[in-house]
Coordinates of C-alpha atoms in Angstrom, one line a residue:
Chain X
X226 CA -50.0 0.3 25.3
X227 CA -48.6 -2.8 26.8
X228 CA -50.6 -5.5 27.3
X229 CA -49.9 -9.5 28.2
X230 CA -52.5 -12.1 28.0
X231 CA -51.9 -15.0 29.7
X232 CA -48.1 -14.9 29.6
X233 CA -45.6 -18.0 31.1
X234 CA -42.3 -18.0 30.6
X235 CA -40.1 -21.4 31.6
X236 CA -36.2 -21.3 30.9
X237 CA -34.9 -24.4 29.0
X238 CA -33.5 -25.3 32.2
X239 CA -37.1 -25.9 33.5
X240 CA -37.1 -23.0 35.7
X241 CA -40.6 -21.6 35.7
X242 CA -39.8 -17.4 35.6
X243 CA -43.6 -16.3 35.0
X244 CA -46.7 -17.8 35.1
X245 CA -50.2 -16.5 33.6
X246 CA -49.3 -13.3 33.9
X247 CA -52.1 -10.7 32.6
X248 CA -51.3 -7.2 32.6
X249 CA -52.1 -3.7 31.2
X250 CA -50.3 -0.7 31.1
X251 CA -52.3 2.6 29.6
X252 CA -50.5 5.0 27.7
X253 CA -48.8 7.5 29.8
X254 CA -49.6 5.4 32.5
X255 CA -46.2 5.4 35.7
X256 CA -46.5 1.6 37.0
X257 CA -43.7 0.0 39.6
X258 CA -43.2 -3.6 39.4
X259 CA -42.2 -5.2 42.8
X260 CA -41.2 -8.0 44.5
X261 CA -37.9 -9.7 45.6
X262 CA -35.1 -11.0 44.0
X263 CA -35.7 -14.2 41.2
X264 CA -39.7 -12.9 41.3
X265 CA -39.9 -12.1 37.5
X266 CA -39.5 -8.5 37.4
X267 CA -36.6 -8.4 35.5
X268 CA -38.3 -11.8 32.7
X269 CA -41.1 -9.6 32.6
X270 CA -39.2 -6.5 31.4
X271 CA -37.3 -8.2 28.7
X272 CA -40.2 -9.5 27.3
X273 CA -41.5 -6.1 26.5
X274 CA -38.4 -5.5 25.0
X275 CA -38.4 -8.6 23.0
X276 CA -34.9 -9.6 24.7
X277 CA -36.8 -13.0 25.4
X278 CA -40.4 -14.8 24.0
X279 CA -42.3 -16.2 25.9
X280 CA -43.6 -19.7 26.3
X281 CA -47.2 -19.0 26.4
X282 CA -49.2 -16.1 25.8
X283 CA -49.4 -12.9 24.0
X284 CA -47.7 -9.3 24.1
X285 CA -49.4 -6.5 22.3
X286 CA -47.3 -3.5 22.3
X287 CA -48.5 -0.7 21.0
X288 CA -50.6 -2.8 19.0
X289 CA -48.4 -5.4 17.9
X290 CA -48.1 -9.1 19.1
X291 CA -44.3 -9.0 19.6
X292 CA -44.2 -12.2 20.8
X293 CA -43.9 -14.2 17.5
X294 CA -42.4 -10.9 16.0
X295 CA -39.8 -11.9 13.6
X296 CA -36.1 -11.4 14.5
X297 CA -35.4 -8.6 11.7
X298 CA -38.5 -6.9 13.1
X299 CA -37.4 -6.7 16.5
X300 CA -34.8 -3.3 16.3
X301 CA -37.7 -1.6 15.0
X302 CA -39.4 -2.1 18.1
X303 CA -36.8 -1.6 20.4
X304 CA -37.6 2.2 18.6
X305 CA -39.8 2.2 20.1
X306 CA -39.4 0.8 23.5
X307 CA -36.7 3.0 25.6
X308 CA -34.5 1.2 28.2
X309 CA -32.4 1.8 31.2
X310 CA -30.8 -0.3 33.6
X311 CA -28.9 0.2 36.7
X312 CA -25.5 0.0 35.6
X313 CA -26.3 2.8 33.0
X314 CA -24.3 1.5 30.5
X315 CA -22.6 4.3 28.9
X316 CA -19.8 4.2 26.3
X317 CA -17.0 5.3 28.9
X318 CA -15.4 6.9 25.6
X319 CA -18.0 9.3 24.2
X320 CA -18.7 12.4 26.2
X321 CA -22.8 13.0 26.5
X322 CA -23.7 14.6 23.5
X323 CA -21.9 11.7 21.7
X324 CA -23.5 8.7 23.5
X325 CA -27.1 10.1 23.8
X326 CA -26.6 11.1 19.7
X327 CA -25.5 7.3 19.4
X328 CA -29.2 5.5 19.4
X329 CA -29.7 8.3 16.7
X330 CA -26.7 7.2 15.0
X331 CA -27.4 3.8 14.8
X332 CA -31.2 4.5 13.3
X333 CA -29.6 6.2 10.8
X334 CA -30.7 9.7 11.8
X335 CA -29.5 12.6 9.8
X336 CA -26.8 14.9 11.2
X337 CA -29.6 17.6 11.2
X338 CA -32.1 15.3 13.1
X339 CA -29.2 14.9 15.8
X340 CA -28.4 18.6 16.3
X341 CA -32.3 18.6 16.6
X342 CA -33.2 16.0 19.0
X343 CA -30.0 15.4 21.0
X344 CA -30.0 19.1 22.6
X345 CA -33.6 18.5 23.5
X346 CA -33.5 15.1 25.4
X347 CA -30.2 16.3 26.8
X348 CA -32.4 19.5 28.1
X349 CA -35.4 17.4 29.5
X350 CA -33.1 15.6 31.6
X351 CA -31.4 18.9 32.7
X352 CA -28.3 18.3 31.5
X353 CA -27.4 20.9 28.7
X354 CA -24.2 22.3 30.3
X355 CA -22.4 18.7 30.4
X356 CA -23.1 17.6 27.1
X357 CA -19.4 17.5 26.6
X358 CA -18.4 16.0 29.7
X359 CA -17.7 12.1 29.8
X360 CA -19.2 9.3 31.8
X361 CA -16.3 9.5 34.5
X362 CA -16.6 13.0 34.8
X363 CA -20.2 12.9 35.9
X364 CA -22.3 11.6 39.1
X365 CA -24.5 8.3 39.0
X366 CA -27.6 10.1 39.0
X367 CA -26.0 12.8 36.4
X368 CA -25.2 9.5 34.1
X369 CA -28.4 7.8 34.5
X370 CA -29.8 11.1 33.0
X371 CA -27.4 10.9 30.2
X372 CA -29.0 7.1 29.8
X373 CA -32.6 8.1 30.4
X374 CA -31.8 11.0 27.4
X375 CA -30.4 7.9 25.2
X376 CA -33.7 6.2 26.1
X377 CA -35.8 8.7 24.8
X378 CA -34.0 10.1 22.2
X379 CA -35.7 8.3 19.7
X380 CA -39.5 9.7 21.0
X381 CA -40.4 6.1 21.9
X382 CA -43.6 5.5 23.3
X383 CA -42.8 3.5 25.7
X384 CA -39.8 3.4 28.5
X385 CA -38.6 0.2 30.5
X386 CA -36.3 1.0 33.7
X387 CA -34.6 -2.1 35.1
X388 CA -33.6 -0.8 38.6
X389 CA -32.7 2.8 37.5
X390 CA -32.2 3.5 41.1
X391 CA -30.5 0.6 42.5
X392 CA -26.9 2.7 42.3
X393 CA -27.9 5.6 43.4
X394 CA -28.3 7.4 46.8
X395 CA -31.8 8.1 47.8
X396 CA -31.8 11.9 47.5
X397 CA -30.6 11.4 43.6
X398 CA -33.0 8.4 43.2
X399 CA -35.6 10.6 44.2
X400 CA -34.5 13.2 41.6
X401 CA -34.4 10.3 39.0
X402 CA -38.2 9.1 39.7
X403 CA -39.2 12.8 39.3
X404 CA -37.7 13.1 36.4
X405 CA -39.3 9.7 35.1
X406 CA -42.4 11.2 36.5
X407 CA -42.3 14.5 34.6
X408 CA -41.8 11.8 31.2
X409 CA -44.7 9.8 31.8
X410 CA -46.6 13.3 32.0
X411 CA -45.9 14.1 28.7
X412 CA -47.1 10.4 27.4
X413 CA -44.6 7.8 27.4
X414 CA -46.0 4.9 29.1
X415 CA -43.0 3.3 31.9
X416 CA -42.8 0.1 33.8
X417 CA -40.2 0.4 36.4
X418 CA -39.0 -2.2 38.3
X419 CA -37.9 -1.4 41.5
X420 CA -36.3 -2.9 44.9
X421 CA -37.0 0.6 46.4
X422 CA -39.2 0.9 48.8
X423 CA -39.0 4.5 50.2
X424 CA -39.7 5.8 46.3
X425 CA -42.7 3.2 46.0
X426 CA -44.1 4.2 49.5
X427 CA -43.5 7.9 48.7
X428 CA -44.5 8.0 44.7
X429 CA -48.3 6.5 45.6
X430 CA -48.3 4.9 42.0
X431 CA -49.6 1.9 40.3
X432 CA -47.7 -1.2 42.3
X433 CA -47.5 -4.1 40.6
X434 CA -46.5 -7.1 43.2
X435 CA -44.5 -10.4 41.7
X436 CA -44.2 -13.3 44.1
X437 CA -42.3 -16.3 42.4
X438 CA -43.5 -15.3 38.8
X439 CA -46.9 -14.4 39.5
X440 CA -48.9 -11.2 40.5
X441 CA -50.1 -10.9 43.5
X442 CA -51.1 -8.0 43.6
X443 CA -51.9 -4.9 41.6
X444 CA -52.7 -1.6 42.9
X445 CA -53.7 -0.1 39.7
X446 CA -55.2 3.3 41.9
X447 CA -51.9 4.0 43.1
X448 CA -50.3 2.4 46.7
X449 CA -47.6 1.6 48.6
X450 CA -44.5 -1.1 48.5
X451 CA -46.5 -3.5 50.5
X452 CA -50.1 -2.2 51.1
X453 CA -52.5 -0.8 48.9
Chain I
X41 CA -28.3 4.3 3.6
X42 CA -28.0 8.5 4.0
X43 CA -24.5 9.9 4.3
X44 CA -23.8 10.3 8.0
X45 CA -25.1 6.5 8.6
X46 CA -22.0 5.9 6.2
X47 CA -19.7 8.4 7.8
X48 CA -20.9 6.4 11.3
X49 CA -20.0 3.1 10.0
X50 CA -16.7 4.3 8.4
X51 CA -15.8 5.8 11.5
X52 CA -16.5 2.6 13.6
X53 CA -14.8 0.6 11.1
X54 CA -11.9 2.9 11.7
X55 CA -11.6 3.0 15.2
X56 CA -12.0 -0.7 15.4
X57 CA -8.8 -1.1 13.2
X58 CA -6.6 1.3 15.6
X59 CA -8.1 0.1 19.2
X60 CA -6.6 -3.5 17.6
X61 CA -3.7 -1.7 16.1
X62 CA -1.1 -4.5 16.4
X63 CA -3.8 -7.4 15.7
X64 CA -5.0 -5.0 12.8
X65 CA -1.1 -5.4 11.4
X66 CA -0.9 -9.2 12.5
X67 CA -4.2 -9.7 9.8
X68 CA -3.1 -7.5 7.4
X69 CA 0.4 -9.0 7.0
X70 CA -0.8 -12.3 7.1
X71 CA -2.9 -11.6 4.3
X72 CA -0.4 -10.3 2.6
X73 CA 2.1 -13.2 3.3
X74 CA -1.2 -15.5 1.8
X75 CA -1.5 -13.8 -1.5
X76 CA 2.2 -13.8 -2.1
X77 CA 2.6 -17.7 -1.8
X78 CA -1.0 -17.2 -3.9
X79 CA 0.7 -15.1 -6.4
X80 CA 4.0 -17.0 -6.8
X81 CA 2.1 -20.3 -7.9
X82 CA 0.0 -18.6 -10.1
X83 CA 3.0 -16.5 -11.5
X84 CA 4.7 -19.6 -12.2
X85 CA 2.2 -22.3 -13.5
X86 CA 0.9 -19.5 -15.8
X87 CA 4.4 -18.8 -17.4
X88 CA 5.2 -22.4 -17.5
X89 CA 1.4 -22.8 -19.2
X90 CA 2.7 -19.7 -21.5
X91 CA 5.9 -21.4 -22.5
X92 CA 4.6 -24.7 -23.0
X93 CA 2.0 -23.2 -25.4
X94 CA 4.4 -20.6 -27.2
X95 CA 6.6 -24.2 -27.8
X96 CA 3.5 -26.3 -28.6
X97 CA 2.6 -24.0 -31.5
X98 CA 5.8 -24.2 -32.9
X99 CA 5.8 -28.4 -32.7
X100 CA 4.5 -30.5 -35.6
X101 CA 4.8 -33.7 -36.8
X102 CA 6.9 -34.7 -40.1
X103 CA 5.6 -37.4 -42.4
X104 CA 7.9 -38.7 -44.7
X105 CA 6.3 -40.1 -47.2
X106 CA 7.7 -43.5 -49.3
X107 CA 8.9 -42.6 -52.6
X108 CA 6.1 -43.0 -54.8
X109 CA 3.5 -42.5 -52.7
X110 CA 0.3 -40.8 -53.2
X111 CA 0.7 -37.8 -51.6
X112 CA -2.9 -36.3 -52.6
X113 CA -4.5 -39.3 -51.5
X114 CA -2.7 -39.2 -48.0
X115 CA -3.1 -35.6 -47.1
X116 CA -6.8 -36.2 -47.4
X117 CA -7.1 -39.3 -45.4
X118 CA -5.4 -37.0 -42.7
X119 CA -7.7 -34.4 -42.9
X120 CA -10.3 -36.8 -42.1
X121 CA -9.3 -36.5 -38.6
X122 CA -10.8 -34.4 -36.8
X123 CA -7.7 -33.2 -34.3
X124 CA -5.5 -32.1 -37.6
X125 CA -4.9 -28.5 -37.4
X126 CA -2.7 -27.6 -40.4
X127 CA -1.3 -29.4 -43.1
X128 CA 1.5 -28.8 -45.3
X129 CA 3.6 -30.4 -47.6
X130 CA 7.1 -30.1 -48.2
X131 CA 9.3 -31.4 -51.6
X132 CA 12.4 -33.2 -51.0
X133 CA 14.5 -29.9 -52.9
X134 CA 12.8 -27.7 -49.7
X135 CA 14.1 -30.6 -47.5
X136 CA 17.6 -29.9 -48.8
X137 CA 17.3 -26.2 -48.4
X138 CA 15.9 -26.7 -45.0
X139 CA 18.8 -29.0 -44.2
X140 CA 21.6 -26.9 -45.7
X141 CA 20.4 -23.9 -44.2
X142 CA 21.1 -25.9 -40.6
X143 CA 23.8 -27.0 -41.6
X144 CA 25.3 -23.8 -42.0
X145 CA 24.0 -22.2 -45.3
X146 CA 26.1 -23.4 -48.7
X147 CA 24.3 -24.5 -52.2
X148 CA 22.0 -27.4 -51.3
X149 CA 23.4 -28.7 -55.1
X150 CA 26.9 -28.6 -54.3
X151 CA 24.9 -31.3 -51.3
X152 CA 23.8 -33.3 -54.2
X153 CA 27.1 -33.7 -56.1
X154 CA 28.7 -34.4 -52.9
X155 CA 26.1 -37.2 -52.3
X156 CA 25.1 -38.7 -55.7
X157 CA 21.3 -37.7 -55.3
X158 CA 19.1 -35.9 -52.8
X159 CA 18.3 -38.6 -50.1
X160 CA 15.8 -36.2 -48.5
X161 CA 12.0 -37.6 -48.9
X162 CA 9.1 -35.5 -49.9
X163 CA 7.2 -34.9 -46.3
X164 CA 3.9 -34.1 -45.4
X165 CA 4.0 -31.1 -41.8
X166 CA 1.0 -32.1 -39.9
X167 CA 0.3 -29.6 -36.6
X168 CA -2.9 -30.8 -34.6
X169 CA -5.5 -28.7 -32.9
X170 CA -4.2 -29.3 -29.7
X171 CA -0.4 -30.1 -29.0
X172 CA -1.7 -32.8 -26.6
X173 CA -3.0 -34.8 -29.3
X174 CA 0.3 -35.0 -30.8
X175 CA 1.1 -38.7 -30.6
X176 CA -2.9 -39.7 -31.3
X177 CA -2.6 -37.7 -34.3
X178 CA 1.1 -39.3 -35.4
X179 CA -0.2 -43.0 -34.3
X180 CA -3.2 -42.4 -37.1
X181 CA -0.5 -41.1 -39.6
X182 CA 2.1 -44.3 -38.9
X183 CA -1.1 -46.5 -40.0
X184 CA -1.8 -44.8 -43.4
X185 CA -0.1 -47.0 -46.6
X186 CA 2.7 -44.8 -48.0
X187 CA 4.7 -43.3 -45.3
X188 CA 8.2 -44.2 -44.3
X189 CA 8.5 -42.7 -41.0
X190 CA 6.6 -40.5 -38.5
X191 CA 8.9 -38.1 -36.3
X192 CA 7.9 -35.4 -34.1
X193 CA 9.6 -33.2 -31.1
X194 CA 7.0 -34.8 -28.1
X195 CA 10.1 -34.2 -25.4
X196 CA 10.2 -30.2 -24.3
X197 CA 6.1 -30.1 -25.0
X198 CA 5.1 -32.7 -22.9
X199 CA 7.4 -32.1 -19.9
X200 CA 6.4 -28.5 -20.1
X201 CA 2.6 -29.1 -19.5
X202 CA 3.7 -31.9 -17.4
X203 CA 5.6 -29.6 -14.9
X204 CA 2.6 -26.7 -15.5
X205 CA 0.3 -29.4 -14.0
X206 CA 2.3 -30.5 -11.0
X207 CA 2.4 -26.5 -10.2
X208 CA -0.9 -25.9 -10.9
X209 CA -2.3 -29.0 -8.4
X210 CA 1.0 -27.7 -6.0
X211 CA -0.5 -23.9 -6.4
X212 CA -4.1 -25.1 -5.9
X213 CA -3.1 -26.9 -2.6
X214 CA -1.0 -24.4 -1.2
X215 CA -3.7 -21.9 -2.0
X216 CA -6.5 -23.6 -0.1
X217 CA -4.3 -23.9 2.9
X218 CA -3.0 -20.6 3.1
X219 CA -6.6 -20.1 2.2
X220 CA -8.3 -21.5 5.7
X221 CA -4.9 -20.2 7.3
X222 CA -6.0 -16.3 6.6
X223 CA -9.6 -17.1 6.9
X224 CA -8.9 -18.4 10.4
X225 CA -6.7 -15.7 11.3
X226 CA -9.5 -13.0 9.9
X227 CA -12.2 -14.5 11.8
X228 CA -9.9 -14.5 15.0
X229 CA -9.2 -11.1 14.5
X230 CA -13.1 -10.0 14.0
X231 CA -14.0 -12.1 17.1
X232 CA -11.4 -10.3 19.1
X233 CA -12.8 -6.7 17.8
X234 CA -16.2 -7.9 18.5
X235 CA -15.2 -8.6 22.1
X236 CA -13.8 -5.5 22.4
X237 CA -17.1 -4.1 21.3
X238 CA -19.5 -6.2 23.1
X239 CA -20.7 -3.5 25.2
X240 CA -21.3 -1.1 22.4
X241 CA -22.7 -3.8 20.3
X242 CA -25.0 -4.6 23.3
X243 CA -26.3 -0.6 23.6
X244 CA -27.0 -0.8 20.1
X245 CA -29.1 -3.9 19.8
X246 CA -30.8 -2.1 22.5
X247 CA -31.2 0.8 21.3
X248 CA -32.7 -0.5 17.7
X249 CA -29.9 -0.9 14.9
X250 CA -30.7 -3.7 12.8
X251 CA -28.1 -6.8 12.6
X252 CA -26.9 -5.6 9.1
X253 CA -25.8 -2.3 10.9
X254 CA -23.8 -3.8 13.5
X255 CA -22.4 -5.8 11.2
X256 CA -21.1 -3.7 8.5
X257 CA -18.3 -2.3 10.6
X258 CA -17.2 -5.6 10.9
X259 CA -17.4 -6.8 7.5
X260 CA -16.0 -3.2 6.1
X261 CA -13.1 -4.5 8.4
X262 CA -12.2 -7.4 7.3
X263 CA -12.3 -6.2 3.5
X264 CA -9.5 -3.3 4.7
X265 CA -7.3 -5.7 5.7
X266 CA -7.9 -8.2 2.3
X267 CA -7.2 -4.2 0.3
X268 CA -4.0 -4.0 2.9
X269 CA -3.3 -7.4 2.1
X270 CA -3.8 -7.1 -1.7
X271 CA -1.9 -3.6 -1.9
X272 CA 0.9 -5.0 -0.1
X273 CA 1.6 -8.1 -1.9
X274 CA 0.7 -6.4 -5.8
X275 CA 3.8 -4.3 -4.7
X276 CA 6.1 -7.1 -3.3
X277 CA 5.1 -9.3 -6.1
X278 CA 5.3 -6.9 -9.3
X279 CA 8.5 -5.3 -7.8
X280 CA 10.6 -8.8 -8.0
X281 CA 8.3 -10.5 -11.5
X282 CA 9.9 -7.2 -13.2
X283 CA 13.6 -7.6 -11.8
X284 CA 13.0 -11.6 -13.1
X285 CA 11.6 -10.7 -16.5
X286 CA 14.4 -8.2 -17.0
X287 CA 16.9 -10.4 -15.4
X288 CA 15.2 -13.5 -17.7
X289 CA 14.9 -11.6 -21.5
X290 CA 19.0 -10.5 -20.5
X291 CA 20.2 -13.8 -19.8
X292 CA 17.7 -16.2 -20.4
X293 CA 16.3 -14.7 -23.9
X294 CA 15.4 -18.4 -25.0
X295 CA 12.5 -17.9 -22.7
X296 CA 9.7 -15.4 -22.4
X297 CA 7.6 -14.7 -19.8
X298 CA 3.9 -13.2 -19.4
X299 CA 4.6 -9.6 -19.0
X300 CA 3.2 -6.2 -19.8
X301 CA 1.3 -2.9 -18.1
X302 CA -2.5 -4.5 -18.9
X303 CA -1.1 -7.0 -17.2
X304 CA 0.3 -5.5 -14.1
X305 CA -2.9 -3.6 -13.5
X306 CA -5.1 -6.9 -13.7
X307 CA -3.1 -8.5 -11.6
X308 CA -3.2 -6.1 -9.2
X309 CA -7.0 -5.9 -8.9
X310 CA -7.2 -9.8 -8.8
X311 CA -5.2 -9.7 -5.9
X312 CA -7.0 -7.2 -4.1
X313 CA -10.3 -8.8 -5.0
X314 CA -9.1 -12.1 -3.5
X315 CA -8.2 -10.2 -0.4
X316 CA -11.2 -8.5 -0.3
X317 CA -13.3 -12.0 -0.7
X318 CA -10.9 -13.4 1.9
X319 CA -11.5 -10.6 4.5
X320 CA -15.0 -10.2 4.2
X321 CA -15.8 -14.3 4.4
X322 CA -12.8 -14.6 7.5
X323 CA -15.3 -11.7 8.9
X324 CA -18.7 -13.7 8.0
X325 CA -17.2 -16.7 9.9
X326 CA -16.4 -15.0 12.6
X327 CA -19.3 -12.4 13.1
X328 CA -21.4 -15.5 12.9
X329 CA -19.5 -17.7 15.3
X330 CA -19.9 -14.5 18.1
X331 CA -22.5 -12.3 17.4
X332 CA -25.4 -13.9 18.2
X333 CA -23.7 -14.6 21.7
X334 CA -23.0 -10.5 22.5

């Protein structure tokens, strides 16, 4: 489902981000990617994404080398690729309904497709009774749901989370990993990346290790933050 | 393109204009302050052009011919050049009759007693093609064997076309710097929405909408303000030309201007579609000054 061969990735400043990176990622696969701050985590995200190319190497996603992916191509992969971060980033002036039916809007989805699909990812993240509440009516963990129901909105097969847990408490980032958990269940493939320890330790995934821009480790049978 | 992706955009579009309100006005009065100057230079250099041609048609050139010339022979060495128009010839008796008319009406024979003979001399009316040929076409005539004099009215013509020109390059210079005054101002104005918008822009480069959807809104923006612009000035514009014209065939009647409903309407939609073209290429320039930054 995701899949880089060989990937490097040096900023035009000469700062080396990632070197020969391989990795996999199966479909419906839940992988954390770990490591400190400036190890890649976040360079290796946006190139699934297609927010940056990288300087050597190949991406398949779902298939598809997005790596010399042309730049009118790209939205219609980012259909297929779901993202959240940690900041959320909600439209403070649409209530819920209104911001997870805006990645539908901006497809060009139907109004009938919207009553459809909205309602539902708005229920999978359990939050059907505020769908008319706004973004500073709700909790962090309530509007990273609202986010995660944007993510997925359009069915995309697979999700990125930058940090979705690095505003949160731990009782509600606990809550958001289940929920993440419950997504990757049903087939969406996610790479999180993650500065959180407790959830790593405690989720006994697949823990993928970046030390300055290379893997060190990858516990592909499930560990913890810092052992296998 | 289905309908709610158009009701979406038109909504965006919208609330971009009203978030900016008093920037929105700014643009849109500027515009309209553009294609005012616009329309003033082009109202004048195309009723000076008018009146210039309205008095070029009525200017000729007299040959009068020596008394026994060969008139025949004349009139067809002057249609062998190519710039004649017209030719007509006029006796000496309808010389008199011309003359006493002007002179106030009376019997053009009581002219004749008075003066032993008719001095008038039988005349060839030569008009050319094109009033700006006028003094080519009388230099050829003052050559040809026969002809006593060559006269012709070159005075209100020329100076006519002469001041429709200086307008015309005055109009054409004025309207490019008003020109990359608006476009400037329009781009300003889309830069400052797209700011505005960076963070919604942002979600939905994320979330997959292609660059020709997040643009739109910005583009459909800058073409309301060139329709503001255009609706505004049309008004302005046709509400003062028709207190001139009436003002102009009351007082002035010696002069007539370019006027009528066909007329209003057309240039109505010419000013609208140059503030449309305006807005949307102000809104180009800036969308592709900032976008790729967001």
């Amino acid at each position: 489902m995701i899949h880089l061969q060989g990937v490097s990735v040096v900023y035009p400043d000469g700062t080396r981000a990632l070197s020969g990176i391989d990795l996999q990622v199966d479909r419906g696969e839940f992988a954390f990617l770990v490591g400190a701050s400036g190890s890649g985590k976040s360079t290796l995200l946006h190139l699934v994404y297609r927010e940056l190319t990288p300087t050597e190497g190949r991406i398949i996603i779902s298939g598809q080398d997005v790596a010399g992916l042309p730049r009118e191509r790209v939205p219609y992969l980012r259909r297929n690729v779901g993202v959240i971060f940690q900041d959320f980033r909600l439209l403070p002036d649409k209530n819920c309904w209104e911001n997870v039916a805006f990645a539908l809007d901006v497809v060009g989805a139907s109004r009938k497709e919207k009553y459809r699909k909205v309602p539902l990812a708005l229920e999978l993240v359990g939050l059907s009774e505020k769908e008319q509440s706004f973004p500073n009516e709700l909790s962090g963990g309530e509007q990273q749901r609202v986010s995660i129901a944007r993510a997925l909105v359009n069915n995309p097969a697979i999700l990125v989370a930058d940090e979705p847990t690095g505003n949160l408490d731990p009782d509600i980032s606990w809550e958001i990993i289940q929920l993440l958990t419950k997504i990757a269940e049903r087939g969406t493939t996610i790479l999180c990346a993650t500065h959180d320890r407790v959830i790593v330790d405690g989720m006994r995934k697949r823990v993928v290790s970046l030390v300055g821009g290379t893997i060190v480790r990858d516990a592909r049978g499930g560990g913890g933050y810092d052992e296998p | 393109m289905n309908l709610s992706m158009v009701e979406f955009l038109l909504q965006q579009t919208w609330q971009a204009i009203r978030r900016n309100g008093l920037m929105s006005l700014a643009t849109s009065s500027n515009m309209a302050v553009a294609l005012l100057i616009l329309s003033g230079f082009f109202l004048m250099t195309l009723n000076l052009q008018h009146m210039a041609d309205v008095e070029a048609r009525k200017a000729n050139i007299t040959v009068d011919l020596e008394e026994d010339a060969d008139a025949a022979g004349i009139e067809a060495e002057l249609w062998g050049d190519m710039r004649v128009g017209e030719i007509r010839s006029r006796s000496k008796e309808e010389a008199l009759e011309d003359y006493a008319a002007i002179m106030g009406g009376g019997d053009p024979e009581s002219f004749v007693e008075a003066l032993g003979e008719n001095p008038l001399p039988d005349a060839i009316i030569v008009s050319p093609k094109d009033p700006q040929d006028m003094a080519a076409v009388a230099d050829v005539a003052r050559n040809i064997e026969g002809i006593a004099e060559v006269r012709y009215r070159e005075q209100v013509t020329g100076k006519l076309l002469t001041l429709a020109h200086g307008i015309k390059i005055a109009g054409v210079v004025a309207a490019v710097l008003m020109g990359v005054a608006t476009l400037l101002i329009v781009s300003t104005t889309i830069r400052l929405t797209i700011y505005a918008r960076r963070r919604e822009i942002r979600i939905m480069q994320l979330v997959g909408a292609t660059n020709s959807f997040i643009r739109l809104p910005f583009i459909l923006e800058g073409a309301f303000h060139g329709v503001m612009g255009g609706a505004v000035s049309t008004i302005l514009v046709l509400a003062s030309y028709s207190w001139v014209h009436a003002y102009v065939a009351q007082h002035l009647s010696f002069m007539e201007l370019v006027y009528s409903s066909t007329f209003a309407v057309l240039f109505g939609l010419g000013a609208m579609v140059c503030g449309i073209l305006f807005g949307v290429v102000g809104s180009v320039i800036g969308l592709h000054s900032y976008l790729r930054e967001v």
